[in-house]
Short mmCIF file of C-alpha atoms (C1' of nucleotides) in Angstrom, two decimals:
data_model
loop_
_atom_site.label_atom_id
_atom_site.label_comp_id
_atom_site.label_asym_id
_atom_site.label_seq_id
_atom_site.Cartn_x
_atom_site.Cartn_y
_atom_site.Cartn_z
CA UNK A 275 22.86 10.15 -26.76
CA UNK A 276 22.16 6.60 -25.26
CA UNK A 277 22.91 3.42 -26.51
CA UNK A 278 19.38 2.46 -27.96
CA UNK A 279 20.46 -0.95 -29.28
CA UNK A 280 17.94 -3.21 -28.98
CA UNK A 281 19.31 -6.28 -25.78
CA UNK A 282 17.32 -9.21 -26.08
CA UNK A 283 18.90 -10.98 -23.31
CA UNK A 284 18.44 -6.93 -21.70
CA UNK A 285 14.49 -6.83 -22.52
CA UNK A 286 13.98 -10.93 -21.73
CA UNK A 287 15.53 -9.62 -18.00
CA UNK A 288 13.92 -6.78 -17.28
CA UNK A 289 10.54 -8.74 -17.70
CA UNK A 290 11.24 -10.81 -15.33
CA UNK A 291 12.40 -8.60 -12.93
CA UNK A 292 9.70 -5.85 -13.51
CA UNK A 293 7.16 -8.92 -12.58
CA UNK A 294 9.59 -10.05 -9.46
CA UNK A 295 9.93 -6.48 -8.53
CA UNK A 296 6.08 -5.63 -8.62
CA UNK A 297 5.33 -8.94 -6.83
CA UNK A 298 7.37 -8.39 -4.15
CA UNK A 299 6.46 -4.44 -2.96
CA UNK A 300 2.49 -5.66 -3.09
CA UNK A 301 3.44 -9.08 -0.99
CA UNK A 302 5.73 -6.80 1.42
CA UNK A 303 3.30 -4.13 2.27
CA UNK A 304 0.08 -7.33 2.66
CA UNK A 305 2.67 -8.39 4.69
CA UNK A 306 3.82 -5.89 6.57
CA UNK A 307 -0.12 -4.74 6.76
CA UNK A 308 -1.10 -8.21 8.69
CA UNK A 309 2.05 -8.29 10.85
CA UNK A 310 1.37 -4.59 12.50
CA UNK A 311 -2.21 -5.29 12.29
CA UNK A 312 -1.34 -7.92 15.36
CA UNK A 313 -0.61 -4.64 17.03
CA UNK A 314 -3.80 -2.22 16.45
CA UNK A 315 -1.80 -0.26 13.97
CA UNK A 316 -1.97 0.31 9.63
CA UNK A 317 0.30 1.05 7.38
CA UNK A 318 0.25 4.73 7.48
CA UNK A 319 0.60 5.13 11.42
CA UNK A 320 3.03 2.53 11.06
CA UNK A 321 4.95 4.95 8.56
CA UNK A 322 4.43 7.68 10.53
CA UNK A 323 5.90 6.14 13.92
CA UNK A 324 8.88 4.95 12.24
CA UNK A 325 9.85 7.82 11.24
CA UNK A 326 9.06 9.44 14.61
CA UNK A 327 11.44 6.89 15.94
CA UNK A 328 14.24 7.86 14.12
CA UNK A 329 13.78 11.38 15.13
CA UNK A 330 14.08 11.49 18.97
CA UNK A 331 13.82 15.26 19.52
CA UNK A 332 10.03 15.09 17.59
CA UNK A 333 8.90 16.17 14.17
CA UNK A 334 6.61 19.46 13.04
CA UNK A 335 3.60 17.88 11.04
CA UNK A 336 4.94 19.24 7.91
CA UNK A 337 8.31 17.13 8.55
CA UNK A 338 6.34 13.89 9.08
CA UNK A 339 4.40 14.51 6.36
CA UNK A 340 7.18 14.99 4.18
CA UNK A 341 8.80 12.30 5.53
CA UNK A 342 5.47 9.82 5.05
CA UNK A 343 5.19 10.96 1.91
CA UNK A 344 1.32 12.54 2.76
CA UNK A 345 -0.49 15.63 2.61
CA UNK A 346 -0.59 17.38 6.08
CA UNK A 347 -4.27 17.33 6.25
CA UNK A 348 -4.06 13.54 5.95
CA UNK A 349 -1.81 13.41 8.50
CA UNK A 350 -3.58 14.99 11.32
CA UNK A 351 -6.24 11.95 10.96
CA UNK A 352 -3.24 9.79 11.09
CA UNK A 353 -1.68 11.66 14.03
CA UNK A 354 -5.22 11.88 15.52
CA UNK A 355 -5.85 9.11 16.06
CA UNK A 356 -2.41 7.56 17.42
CA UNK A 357 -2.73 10.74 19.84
CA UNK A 358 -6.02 9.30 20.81
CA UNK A 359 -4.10 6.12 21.93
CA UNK A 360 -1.69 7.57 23.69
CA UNK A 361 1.43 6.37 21.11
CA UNK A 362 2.49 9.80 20.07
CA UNK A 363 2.83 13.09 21.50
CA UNK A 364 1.57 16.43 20.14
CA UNK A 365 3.17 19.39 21.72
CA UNK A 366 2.73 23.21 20.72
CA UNK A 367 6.44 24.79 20.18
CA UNK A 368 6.69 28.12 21.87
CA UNK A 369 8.97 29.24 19.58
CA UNK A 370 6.49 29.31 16.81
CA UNK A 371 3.28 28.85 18.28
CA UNK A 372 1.83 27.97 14.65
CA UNK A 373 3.84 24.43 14.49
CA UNK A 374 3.25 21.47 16.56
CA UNK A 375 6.37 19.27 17.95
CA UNK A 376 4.93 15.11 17.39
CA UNK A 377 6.76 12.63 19.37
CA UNK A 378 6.64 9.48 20.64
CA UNK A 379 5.11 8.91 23.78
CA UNK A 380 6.98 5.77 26.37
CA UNK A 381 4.53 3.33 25.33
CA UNK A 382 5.27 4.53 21.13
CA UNK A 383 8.92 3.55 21.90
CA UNK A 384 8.07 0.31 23.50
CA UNK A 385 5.36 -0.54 20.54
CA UNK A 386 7.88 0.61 17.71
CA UNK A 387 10.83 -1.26 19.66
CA UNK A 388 8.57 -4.57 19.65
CA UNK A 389 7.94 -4.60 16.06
CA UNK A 390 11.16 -4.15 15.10
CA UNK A 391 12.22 -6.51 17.00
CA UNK A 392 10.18 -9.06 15.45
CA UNK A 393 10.90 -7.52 11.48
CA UNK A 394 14.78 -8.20 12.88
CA UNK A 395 13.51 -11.73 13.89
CA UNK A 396 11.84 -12.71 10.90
CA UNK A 397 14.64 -11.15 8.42
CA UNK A 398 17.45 -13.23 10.43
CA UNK A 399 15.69 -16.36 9.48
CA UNK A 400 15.58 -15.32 5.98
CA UNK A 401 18.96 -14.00 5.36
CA UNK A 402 20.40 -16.87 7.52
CA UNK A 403 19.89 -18.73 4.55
CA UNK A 404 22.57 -16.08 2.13
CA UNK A 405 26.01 -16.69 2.38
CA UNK A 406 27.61 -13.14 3.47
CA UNK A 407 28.88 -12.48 0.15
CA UNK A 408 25.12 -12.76 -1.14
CA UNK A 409 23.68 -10.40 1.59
CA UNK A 410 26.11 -7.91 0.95
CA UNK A 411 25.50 -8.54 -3.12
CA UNK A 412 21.84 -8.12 -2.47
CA UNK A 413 22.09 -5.01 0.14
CA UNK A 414 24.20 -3.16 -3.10
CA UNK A 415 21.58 -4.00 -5.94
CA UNK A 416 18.57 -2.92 -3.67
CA UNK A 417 20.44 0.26 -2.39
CA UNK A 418 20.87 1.35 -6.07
CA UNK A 419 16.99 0.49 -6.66
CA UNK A 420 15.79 2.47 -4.10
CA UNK A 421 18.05 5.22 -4.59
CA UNK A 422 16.53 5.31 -8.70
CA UNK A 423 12.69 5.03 -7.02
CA UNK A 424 13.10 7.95 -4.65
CA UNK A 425 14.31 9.63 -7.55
CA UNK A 426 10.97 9.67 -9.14
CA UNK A 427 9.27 10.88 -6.19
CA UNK A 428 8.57 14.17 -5.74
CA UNK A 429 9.83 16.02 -2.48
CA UNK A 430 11.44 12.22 -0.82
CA UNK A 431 13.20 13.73 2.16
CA UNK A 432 14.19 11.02 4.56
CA UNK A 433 14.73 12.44 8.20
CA UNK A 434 17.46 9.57 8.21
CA UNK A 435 19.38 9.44 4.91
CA UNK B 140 17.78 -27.70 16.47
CA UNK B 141 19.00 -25.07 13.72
CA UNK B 142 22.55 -23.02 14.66
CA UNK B 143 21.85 -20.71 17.04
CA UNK B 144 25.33 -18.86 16.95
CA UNK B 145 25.21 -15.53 17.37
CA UNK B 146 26.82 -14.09 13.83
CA UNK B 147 27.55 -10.18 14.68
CA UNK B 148 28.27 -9.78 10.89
CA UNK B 149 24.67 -11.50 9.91
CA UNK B 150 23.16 -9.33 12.72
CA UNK B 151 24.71 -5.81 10.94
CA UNK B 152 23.46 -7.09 7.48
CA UNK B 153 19.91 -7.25 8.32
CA UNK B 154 19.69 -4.37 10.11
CA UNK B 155 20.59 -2.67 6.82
CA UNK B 156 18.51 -5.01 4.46
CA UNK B 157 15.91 -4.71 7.16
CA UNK B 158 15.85 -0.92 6.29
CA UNK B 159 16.49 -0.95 2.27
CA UNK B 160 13.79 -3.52 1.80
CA UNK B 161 11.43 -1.84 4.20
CA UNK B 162 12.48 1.38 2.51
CA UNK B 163 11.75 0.02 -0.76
CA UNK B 164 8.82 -1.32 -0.66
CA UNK B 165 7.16 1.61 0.57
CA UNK B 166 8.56 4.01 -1.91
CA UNK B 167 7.85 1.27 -4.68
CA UNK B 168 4.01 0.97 -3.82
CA UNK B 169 4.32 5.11 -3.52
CA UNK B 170 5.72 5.45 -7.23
CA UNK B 171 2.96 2.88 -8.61
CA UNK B 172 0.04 4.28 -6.88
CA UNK B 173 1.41 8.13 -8.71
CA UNK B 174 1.95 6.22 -12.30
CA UNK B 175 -1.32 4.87 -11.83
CA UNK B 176 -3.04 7.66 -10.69
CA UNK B 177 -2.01 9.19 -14.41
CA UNK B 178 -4.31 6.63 -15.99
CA UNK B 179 -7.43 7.17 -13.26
CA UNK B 180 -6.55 3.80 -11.25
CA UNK B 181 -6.22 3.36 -7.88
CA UNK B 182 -3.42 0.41 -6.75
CA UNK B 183 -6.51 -2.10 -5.71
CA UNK B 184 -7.90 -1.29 -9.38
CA UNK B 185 -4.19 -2.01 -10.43
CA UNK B 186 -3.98 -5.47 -8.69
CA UNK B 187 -7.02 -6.94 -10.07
CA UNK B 188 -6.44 -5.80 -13.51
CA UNK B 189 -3.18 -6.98 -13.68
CA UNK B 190 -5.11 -10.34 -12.25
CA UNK B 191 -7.16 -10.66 -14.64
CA UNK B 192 -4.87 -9.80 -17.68
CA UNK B 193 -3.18 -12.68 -16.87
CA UNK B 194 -6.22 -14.78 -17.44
CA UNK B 195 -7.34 -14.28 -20.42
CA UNK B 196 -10.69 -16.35 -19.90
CA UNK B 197 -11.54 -14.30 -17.07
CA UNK B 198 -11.80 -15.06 -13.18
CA UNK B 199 -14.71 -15.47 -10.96
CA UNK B 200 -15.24 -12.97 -7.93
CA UNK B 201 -13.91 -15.94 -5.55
CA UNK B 202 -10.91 -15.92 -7.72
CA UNK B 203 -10.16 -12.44 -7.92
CA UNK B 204 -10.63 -12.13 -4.59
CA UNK B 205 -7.96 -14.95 -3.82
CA UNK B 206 -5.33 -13.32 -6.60
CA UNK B 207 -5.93 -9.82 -5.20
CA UNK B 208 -5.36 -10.96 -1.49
CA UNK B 209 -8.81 -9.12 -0.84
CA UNK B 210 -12.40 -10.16 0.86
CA UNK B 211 -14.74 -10.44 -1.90
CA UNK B 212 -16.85 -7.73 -0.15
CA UNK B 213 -14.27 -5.59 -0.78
CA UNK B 214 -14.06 -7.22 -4.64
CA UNK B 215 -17.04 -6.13 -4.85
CA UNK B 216 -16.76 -2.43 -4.71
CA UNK B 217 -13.60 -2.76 -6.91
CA UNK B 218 -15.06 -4.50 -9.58
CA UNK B 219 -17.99 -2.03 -9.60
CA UNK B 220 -16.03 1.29 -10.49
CA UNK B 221 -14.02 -0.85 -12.97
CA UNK B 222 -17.54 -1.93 -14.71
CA UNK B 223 -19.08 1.68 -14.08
CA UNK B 224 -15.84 2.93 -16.51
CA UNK B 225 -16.25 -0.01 -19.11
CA UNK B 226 -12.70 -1.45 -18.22
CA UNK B 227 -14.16 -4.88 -16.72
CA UNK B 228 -16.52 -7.33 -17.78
CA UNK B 229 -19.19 -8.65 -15.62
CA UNK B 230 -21.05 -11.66 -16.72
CA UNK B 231 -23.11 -14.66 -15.16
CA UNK B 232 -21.56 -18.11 -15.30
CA UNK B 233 -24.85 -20.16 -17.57
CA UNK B 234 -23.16 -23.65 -15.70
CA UNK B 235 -23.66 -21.98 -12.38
CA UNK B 236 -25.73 -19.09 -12.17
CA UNK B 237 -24.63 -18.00 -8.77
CA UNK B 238 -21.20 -17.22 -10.40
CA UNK B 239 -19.74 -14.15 -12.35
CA UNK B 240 -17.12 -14.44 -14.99
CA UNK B 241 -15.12 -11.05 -15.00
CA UNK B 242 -12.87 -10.21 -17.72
CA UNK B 243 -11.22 -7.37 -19.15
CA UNK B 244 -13.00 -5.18 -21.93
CA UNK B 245 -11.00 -4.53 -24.99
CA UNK B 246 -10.41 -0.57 -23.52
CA UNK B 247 -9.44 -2.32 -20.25
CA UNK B 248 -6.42 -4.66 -22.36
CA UNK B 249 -5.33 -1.37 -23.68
CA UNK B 250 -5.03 0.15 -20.27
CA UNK B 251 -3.17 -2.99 -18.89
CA UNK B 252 -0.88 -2.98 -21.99
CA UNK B 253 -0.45 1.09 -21.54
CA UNK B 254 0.78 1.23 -18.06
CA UNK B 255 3.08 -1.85 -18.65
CA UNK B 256 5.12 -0.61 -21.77
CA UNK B 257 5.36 2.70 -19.26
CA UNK B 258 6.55 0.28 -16.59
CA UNK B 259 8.89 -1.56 -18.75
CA UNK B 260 10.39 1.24 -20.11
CA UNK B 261 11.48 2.91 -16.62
CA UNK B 262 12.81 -0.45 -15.75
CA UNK B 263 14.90 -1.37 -18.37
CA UNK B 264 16.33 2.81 -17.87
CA UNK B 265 16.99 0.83 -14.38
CA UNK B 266 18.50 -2.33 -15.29
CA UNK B 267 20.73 -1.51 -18.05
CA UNK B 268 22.91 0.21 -15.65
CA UNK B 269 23.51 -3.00 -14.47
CA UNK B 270 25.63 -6.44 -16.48
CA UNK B 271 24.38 -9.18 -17.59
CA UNK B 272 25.27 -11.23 -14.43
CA UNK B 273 24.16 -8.78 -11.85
CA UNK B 274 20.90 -8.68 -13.48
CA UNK B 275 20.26 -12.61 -13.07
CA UNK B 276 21.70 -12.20 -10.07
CA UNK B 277 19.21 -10.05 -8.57
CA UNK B 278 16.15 -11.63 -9.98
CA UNK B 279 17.63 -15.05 -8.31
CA UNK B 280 17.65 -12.93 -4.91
CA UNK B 281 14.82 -11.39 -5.39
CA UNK B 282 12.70 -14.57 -6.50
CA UNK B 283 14.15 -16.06 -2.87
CA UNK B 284 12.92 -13.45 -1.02
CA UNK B 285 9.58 -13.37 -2.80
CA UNK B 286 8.80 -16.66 -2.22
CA UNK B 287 9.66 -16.39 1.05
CA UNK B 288 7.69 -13.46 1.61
CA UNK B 289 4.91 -15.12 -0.21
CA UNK B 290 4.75 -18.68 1.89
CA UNK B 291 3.99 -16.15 5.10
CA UNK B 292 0.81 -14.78 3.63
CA UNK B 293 -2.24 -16.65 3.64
CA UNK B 294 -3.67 -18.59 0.54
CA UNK B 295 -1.56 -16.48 -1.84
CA UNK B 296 -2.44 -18.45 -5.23
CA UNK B 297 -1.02 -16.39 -7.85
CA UNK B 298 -3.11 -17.09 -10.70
CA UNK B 299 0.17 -17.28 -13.03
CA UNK B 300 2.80 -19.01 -10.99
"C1'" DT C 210 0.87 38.65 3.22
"C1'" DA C 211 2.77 34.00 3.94
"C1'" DT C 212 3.04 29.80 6.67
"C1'" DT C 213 1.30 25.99 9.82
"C1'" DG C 214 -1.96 23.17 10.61
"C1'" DT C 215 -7.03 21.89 10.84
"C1'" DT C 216 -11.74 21.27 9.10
"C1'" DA C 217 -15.14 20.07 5.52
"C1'" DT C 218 -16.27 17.14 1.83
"C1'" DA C 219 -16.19 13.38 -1.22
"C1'" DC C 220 -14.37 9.07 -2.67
"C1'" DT C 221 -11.89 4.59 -2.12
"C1'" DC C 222 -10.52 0.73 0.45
"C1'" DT C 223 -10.91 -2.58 4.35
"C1'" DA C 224 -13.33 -5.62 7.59
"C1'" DT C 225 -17.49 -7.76 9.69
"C1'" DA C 226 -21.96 -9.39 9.53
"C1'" DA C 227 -26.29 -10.09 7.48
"C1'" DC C 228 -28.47 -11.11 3.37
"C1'" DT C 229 -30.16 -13.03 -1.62
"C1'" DA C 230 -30.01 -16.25 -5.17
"C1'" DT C 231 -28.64 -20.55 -6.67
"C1'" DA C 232 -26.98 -25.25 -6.01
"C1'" DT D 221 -27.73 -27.05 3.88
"C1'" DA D 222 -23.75 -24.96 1.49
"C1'" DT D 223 -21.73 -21.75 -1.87
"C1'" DA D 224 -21.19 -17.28 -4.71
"C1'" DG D 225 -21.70 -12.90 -4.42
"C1'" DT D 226 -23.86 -8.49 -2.67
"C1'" DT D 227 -25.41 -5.08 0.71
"C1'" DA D 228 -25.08 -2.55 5.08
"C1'" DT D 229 -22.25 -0.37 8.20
"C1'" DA D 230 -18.29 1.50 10.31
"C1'" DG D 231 -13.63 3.05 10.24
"C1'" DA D 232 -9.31 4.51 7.92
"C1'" DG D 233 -6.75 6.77 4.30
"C1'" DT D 234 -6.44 10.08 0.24
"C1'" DA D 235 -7.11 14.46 -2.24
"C1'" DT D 236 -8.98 19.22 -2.76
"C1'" DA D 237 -10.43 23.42 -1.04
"C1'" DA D 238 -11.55 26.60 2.45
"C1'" DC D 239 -10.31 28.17 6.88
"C1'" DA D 240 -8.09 29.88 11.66
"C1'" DA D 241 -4.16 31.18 14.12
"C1'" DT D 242 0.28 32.89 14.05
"C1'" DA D 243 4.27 35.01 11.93
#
DNA sequence: TATTGTTATACTCTATAACTATA
DNA sequence: TATAGTTATAGAGTATAACAATA
């Protein structure tokens, strides 16, 4: 059985950081929303080509929903439409002709590449401002709360643990 | 002219607090839009109530708009299915009569209060795994990279500092 | 029969532009 | 004329269910 005493200085923190914490995942994805907007893409395709990225030999639909975290029939709208524009690949496997092998496409690799490349950018000028002991501090406390959040998700298979 | 000196330890840290934080606030917008969904609200729905429970007078549509980070065309539609279900208030301003006063109805306090007992309750199942000091010293890192996060998005006036 | 993926349908959100009512 | 808010329209994502092709 768990220690139910009652913290205040426990209760008075968590407050604060449930209102932090909430804050800052809807101010990320706005964010994150505007800065890939600057490159014809939303959140979702964004998603979806990051994953794709980290999985160089292609992903079945069912993998990248999985990995999105999205039903497969909202995926193929997703994958659609970034097929449409040339970004990703769709491929029948001829091993199993019912499953579909989605890649990146050259142009995919160079728009994922760019972005990243800018999310590095802007990070470095935040995190600039940490000492090393206090990037390291805050890389171990957000590890362990996204390692407690995927565990309340249902079926949150990373392709890259 | 700020120190451009290549750091390769500052470089490897924010490659991997690139990818927790990027990780995190994907899979933290994920778990609120499925403890949500539980109570029949959408994350939108979530934003502005939370808004508005935080002003206990109530908010015009401009203002809503502004705390929500949304076009009030889009506030619009929003508000609507909020009044349609009796959580919202929607009345006209006497002083100016092109202006709404929105407010939470006495079922739509009950909501707010509802989800954030569930919300406090999985955090503090978080948090108490940490001490005292980490605690503080993660909402200290975490307010940093808020505000940070929050001086690159445009006009965000949170309506409670 | 089971699995992979798509299509059909309905709803919500987002963005732009045109519009109404009030100031 | 300017401001507050809505409507019209189009596109994108989300969820459910029914479906086709393949295994």
């Amino acid at each position: 059985m768990p220690d139910q005493t009652i913290d205040p200085e426990l209760i008075s923190d968590v407050l604060s950081l449930q209102r932090v914490a909430m804050q800052l995942s809807l101010a990320s994805r706005r964010r994150l929303a505007i800065e890939i907007e600057g490159f014809g893409l939303t959140v979702p395709q964004f998603i979806a080509l990051r994953a794709l990225s980290n999985a160089p030999e292609g992903l079945t639909m069912s993998e990248l929903a999985d990995a999105s975290q999205q039903l497969s029939a909202t995926m193929t709208g997703i994958i659609d439409r970034l097929v449409e524009r040339n970004i990703v690949q769709r491929q029948r496997n001829p091993d199993d002709r019912r499953s579909l092998r989605i890649s990146l496409s050259e142009s995919g690799k160079h728009l994922i590449q760019q972005i990243e490349d800018q999310q590095i950018k802007r990070m470095t000028r935040v995190f600039r401002l940490l000492s090393a002991f206090e990037r390291k501090e805050m890389l171990r406390l957000l590890t362990l709360y996204l390692e407690t959040t995927l565990a309340e998700l249902p079926e949150s298979q990373p392709v890259h643990p």
